[in-house]
Coordinates of C-alpha atoms in Angstrom, one line a residue:
M18 CA -42.4 43.9 47.2
K19 CA -46.2 44.1 47.9
E20 CA -47.3 44.7 51.4
L21 CA -48.7 41.5 52.9
S22 CA -51.9 43.3 53.7
K23 CA -52.5 43.7 50.0
L24 CA -52.8 39.9 49.7
M25 CA -54.4 39.1 53.1
E26 CA -57.1 41.7 53.3
Y27 CA -60.0 42.4 50.9
R28 CA -61.2 45.5 49.3
E29 CA -64.9 46.2 49.0
S30 CA -64.2 47.9 45.7
V31 CA -63.1 44.7 44.0
R32 CA -65.5 43.4 41.2
V33 CA -65.2 40.0 39.7
V34 CA -66.3 39.6 36.0
D35 CA -67.1 36.2 34.5
A36 CA -66.2 36.1 30.8
T37 CA -66.8 32.4 30.2
L38 CA -69.6 32.7 27.5
R39 CA -67.7 35.5 25.8
D40 CA -64.1 34.5 25.8
G41 CA -65.0 30.8 26.0
G42 CA -67.3 31.3 23.0
L43 CA -64.2 32.0 20.9
V44 CA -63.3 28.3 21.3
N45 CA -66.6 26.8 20.1
D46 CA -68.1 29.7 18.0
F47 CA -70.5 30.5 20.8
Y48 CA -72.5 27.3 20.5
F49 CA -73.5 26.9 24.1
T50 CA -76.8 25.3 25.0
D51 CA -79.3 27.3 27.0
E52 CA -78.7 24.8 29.8
F53 CA -75.0 25.7 29.9
A54 CA -75.7 29.4 29.8
R55 CA -78.2 29.2 32.6
A56 CA -75.8 27.0 34.7
V57 CA -73.1 29.7 34.3
Y58 CA -75.6 32.3 35.4
E59 CA -76.8 30.4 38.4
T60 CA -73.2 29.5 39.4
N61 CA -72.1 33.1 39.2
I62 CA -75.0 34.0 41.6
R63 CA -74.0 31.3 44.1
A64 CA -70.3 32.2 43.8
G65 CA -70.9 35.9 44.5
V66 CA -69.5 37.0 41.1
D67 CA -70.4 40.6 40.3
Y68 CA -70.8 40.7 36.5
M69 CA -71.5 38.0 33.9
E70 CA -70.5 38.7 30.3
F71 CA -72.8 36.9 27.9
G72 CA -70.9 37.5 24.7
Y73 CA -70.6 40.0 21.9
K74 CA -72.9 42.5 20.4
A75 CA -71.5 41.6 16.9
S76 CA -72.8 43.1 13.7
R77 CA -75.3 40.8 11.9
E78 CA -74.2 42.4 8.7
M79 CA -70.6 41.6 9.1
F80 CA -71.0 38.1 10.7
D81 CA -73.2 35.4 9.3
E82 CA -75.7 34.4 12.1
S83 CA -75.9 30.8 10.7
K84 CA -72.2 30.3 11.5
F85 CA -72.3 31.2 15.1
G86 CA -74.2 30.5 18.3
K87 CA -76.5 33.2 19.7
W88 CA -74.0 34.6 22.2
K89 CA -72.0 36.1 19.3
F90 CA -74.8 38.5 18.9
C91 CA -76.4 38.7 22.4
K92 CA -79.9 39.7 21.4
D93 CA -81.7 41.2 24.4
E94 CA -84.5 38.6 24.2
D95 CA -82.0 35.7 24.3
I96 CA -80.4 37.1 27.4
R97 CA -83.8 37.7 29.0
A98 CA -84.7 34.1 28.3
I99 CA -81.8 33.0 30.6
V100 CA -82.0 35.7 33.3
G101 CA -85.7 36.8 33.3
D102 CA -85.9 40.0 35.2
N103 CA -82.5 39.2 36.9
D104 CA -83.7 40.1 40.3
T105 CA -80.3 39.3 41.8
N106 CA -77.1 41.1 42.7
L107 CA -75.4 39.8 39.5
K108 CA -75.1 42.4 36.8
I109 CA -75.2 41.5 33.1
S110 CA -72.6 42.7 30.5
V111 CA -71.8 42.3 26.9
M112 CA -68.7 43.2 24.8
A113 CA -68.8 45.4 21.7
D114 CA -65.8 45.6 19.4
V115 CA -65.0 48.8 17.7
G116 CA -65.8 48.4 14.0
R117 CA -67.5 45.1 14.4
C118 CA -70.8 46.1 15.9
D119 CA -73.9 48.1 15.0
Y120 CA -74.1 49.8 18.4
K121 CA -76.3 52.7 17.3
T122 CA -79.1 50.3 16.6
D123 CA -78.3 47.0 18.4
I124 CA -77.7 48.6 21.8
I125 CA -81.0 49.9 22.9
N126 CA -81.8 52.1 25.9
R127 CA -80.7 50.6 29.2
S128 CA -84.3 51.0 30.6
E129 CA -85.5 48.5 28.0
S130 CA -82.6 46.0 28.2
P131 CA -81.5 43.3 30.7
I132 CA -77.9 44.5 30.2
D133 CA -76.2 46.7 32.8
L134 CA -72.6 47.1 31.4
I135 CA -71.3 47.7 27.9
R136 CA -67.6 46.6 27.6
V137 CA -66.0 48.3 24.6
A138 CA -63.0 46.6 23.1
T139 CA -60.5 48.6 21.1
Y140 CA -56.9 48.8 19.9
L141 CA -54.9 52.0 20.4
N142 CA -55.5 53.0 16.8
T143 CA -59.3 52.9 17.1
I144 CA -59.6 54.9 20.3
P145 CA -61.8 57.6 18.6
G146 CA -64.3 54.9 17.7
A147 CA -64.2 53.6 21.2
I148 CA -64.9 57.0 22.6
D149 CA -68.0 57.4 20.4
M150 CA -69.3 54.0 21.5
I151 CA -68.6 54.8 25.2
E152 CA -70.5 58.1 24.9
D153 CA -73.4 56.4 23.1
A154 CA -73.7 53.7 25.7
H155 CA -73.5 56.1 28.6
A156 CA -76.2 58.3 27.1
K157 CA -78.4 55.3 26.9
G158 CA -77.9 54.7 30.6
Y159 CA -75.3 51.9 30.7
E160 CA -72.2 51.5 32.8
T161 CA -69.2 51.3 30.5
S162 CA -65.7 49.9 30.4
C163 CA -62.9 50.0 27.8
N164 CA -60.6 47.1 27.1
I165 CA -57.4 48.4 25.4
M166 CA -56.2 45.2 23.6
A167 CA -52.7 44.1 22.8
I168 CA -50.9 46.6 25.1
S169 CA -47.8 44.4 25.1
N170 CA -47.2 45.9 21.7
A171 CA -47.9 49.4 22.7
Q172 CA -45.5 52.3 23.3
E173 CA -46.0 53.8 26.8
S174 CA -46.3 57.3 25.4
D175 CA -49.1 56.1 23.1
L176 CA -50.9 54.4 26.0
V177 CA -50.7 57.6 28.1
V178 CA -52.3 59.6 25.3
A179 CA -55.1 57.0 24.9
L180 CA -55.8 56.9 28.6
D181 CA -55.9 60.7 28.7
L182 CA -58.4 60.8 25.9
L183 CA -60.5 58.1 27.7
G184 CA -60.3 59.9 31.0
R185 CA -62.3 62.8 29.5
T186 CA -65.2 60.4 28.6
P187 CA -67.8 59.0 31.0
V188 CA -66.1 55.5 30.9
D189 CA -66.2 53.9 34.4
V190 CA -63.3 51.3 34.0
C191 CA -60.3 50.9 31.8
Y192 CA -58.7 47.5 31.4
I193 CA -55.2 46.3 31.1
V194 CA -55.5 43.5 28.5
D195 CA -52.6 41.1 27.9
S196 CA -54.1 39.8 24.6
Y197 CA -51.1 37.7 23.7
G198 CA -50.2 36.4 27.1
A199 CA -46.8 38.0 26.7
L200 CA -46.5 40.0 29.9
Y201 CA -44.8 39.1 33.1
P202 CA -45.8 40.3 36.6
E203 CA -43.0 42.9 36.7
Q204 CA -44.3 44.4 33.4
I205 CA -47.9 44.3 34.7
A206 CA -46.7 46.3 37.8
R207 CA -45.2 49.0 35.5
I208 CA -48.3 49.2 33.3
A209 CA -50.6 49.2 36.3
D210 CA -48.7 52.2 37.6
V211 CA -49.5 54.1 34.4
Y212 CA -53.2 53.1 34.6
M213 CA -53.5 53.9 38.3
N214 CA -52.1 57.4 37.7
F215 CA -54.8 57.8 35.0
A216 CA -57.4 56.5 37.4
A217 CA -56.4 58.9 40.2
K218 CA -56.4 61.9 37.8
Y219 CA -59.9 61.1 36.3
G220 CA -61.7 59.2 39.0
K221 CA -61.8 55.9 37.1
K222 CA -61.4 52.3 38.0
V223 CA -58.8 49.9 36.6
G224 CA -59.3 46.3 35.5
I225 CA -57.2 43.3 34.3
H226 CA -57.9 40.7 31.6
A227 CA -55.1 38.2 31.4
H228 CA -54.3 35.4 29.0
N229 CA -52.5 32.2 29.9
N230 CA -49.9 31.6 27.2
Q231 CA -47.0 31.5 29.7
Q232 CA -49.2 30.2 32.6
L233 CA -49.1 33.7 34.1
A234 CA -52.8 34.7 33.8
F235 CA -53.5 34.1 37.5
A236 CA -50.1 35.5 38.6
N237 CA -50.6 38.6 36.5
T238 CA -54.1 39.1 37.9
I239 CA -52.8 38.8 41.5
E240 CA -50.1 41.3 40.6
A241 CA -52.7 43.8 39.3
V242 CA -54.8 43.4 42.4
G243 CA -51.8 44.3 44.6
D244 CA -51.2 47.3 42.3
G245 CA -54.7 48.6 42.8
A246 CA -56.8 47.1 40.0
D247 CA -60.3 46.5 41.2
W248 CA -62.0 44.8 38.2
L249 CA -60.9 41.3 37.7
D250 CA -61.8 39.0 34.8
G251 CA -61.9 35.2 35.0
T252 CA -63.5 32.3 33.2
Y253 CA -64.4 28.9 34.5
A254 CA -61.4 26.5 34.1
G255 CA -59.8 29.3 32.2
M256 CA -61.9 28.7 29.2
G257 CA -61.0 31.1 26.4
R258 CA -59.3 31.8 23.1
G259 CA -56.2 29.8 22.7
A260 CA -54.4 29.4 26.0
G261 CA -57.4 30.7 27.9
N262 CA -57.7 33.1 30.8
C263 CA -57.3 33.5 34.5
A264 CA -59.3 30.6 36.0
M265 CA -62.3 31.8 38.0
E266 CA -61.9 29.0 40.6
L267 CA -58.4 30.2 41.3
L268 CA -59.4 33.8 41.5
L269 CA -62.4 33.2 43.8
G270 CA -60.2 31.1 46.0
F271 CA -57.6 33.8 46.2
L272 CA -59.9 36.7 47.0
R273 CA -60.5 37.1 50.8
N274 CA -63.9 38.7 50.6
P275 CA -66.3 36.2 52.2
K276 CA -68.9 37.0 49.6
Y277 CA -66.9 35.1 47.0
K278 CA -67.3 31.3 47.2
E279 CA -65.1 28.9 45.2
Y280 CA -67.2 25.7 45.8
P281 CA -70.0 26.6 43.3
A282 CA -67.2 27.2 40.8
I283 CA -65.7 23.8 41.4
Q284 CA -69.1 22.2 41.1
F285 CA -69.7 23.9 37.8
V286 CA -66.3 22.9 36.3
D287 CA -66.9 19.3 37.5
Q288 CA -70.3 19.0 36.0
Y289 CA -70.2 21.2 32.9
I290 CA -66.7 22.1 31.8
S291 CA -65.4 18.6 32.1
Q292 CA -68.2 17.5 29.7
L293 CA -67.1 20.1 27.1
K294 CA -63.6 18.7 27.2
K295 CA -65.0 15.2 26.8
E296 CA -66.8 16.5 23.7
G297 CA -63.4 17.6 22.2
I298 CA -63.5 21.3 22.8
V299 CA -59.9 22.4 23.3
W300 CA -58.3 25.4 25.0
G301 CA -55.6 26.0 27.6
Y302 CA -51.8 26.2 27.9
D303 CA -49.7 24.2 25.4
L304 CA -46.4 24.6 23.8
Q305 CA -47.7 26.4 20.7
Y306 CA -49.3 29.1 22.9
L307 CA -46.2 29.4 24.9
M308 CA -44.3 30.2 21.7
T309 CA -46.6 33.0 20.6
G310 CA -46.6 34.4 24.1
L311 CA -42.8 34.4 24.3
L312 CA -42.6 36.1 20.9
N313 CA -45.4 38.6 21.7
Q314 CA -47.4 37.5 18.7
H315 CA -51.2 37.1 18.2
P316 CA -52.1 33.5 18.9
R317 CA -53.9 33.0 15.6
T318 CA -51.0 30.8 14.2
A319 CA -51.1 28.7 17.4
I320 CA -54.9 28.3 17.1
A321 CA -54.5 27.1 13.5
F322 CA -51.8 24.7 14.6
T323 CA -54.1 23.3 17.3
K324 CA -57.1 23.0 14.9
A325 CA -55.0 21.1 12.4
G326 CA -54.1 18.5 15.0
R327 CA -50.4 19.2 14.6
T328 CA -47.8 18.1 17.2
D329 CA -44.6 19.1 15.4
Y330 CA -43.8 21.8 18.0
A331 CA -40.1 22.4 17.0
E332 CA -41.1 23.0 13.4
F333 CA -43.9 25.3 14.5
Y334 CA -41.4 27.3 16.5
R335 CA -39.2 27.7 13.5
E336 CA -42.2 29.0 11.6
V337 CA -43.3 31.6 14.1
V338 CA -39.7 32.8 14.7
A339 CA -39.5 33.4 10.9
Q340 CA -42.6 35.6 11.2
D341 CA -41.4 37.6 14.1

């Protein structure tokens, strides 16, 4: 059982990362208006959020720019059009997927960019590529983090090897990522113990990025905080792929640091997120996402079920069980 002080006190080392434009962009192909992006930015400043992730640095050779909004590609000039010189305490981040970005050319020197943090996303089998990206971004002057995705499918021995390899790089933070929303708090505690041993050995920080397939994104984030994770991801109203993420307004309300303020988050959800839902953009917990979470499967089948407007949940369950 966690000590009460772990939940009642606050740690100065905690950093809150908003991923609304990035993970939320997976819901609407990144077609956010500049007004919406600017409102997220201004809300994060008012709420005391530490980092704002604008989207991906995706390859324009691999992905057709005409089929996505600008935050799929996060050109520096587009970010600067929203943040200007960003003379604030809020730092700017983007995500770069191993094998899906042209980081050598599209990520320029930090001194010329509005971006502060490069978040590298990888699977265990692409760790060597992630290491090269981390070293490249560090050499260009950026803070770096590494999101190891789909760890609910990983063998602990493989995870330990990957963390050991990453520990020898200049990466600042390594993330626990429950990509399929399949993990329970007890499992998060065990995984966090592996990550915290790595962090202590190499002087790194640990983060958590949770998905809400079993309505545990917030609970798993709280668990990780109590286990020593300092970097915490959230999105407004939990907006994100499939079942979505840990809700920012819940997270800010939970953290005891007085610099974090939940009222600006509530105002933003009321004014902007509610409008997106009225326009028919869909995300969040539902039975189809519960099923893929229970079965520890990628939510792509549940996303397709949702887009098709299906409601035959029992039949869908039979389908995904057959694939398991």
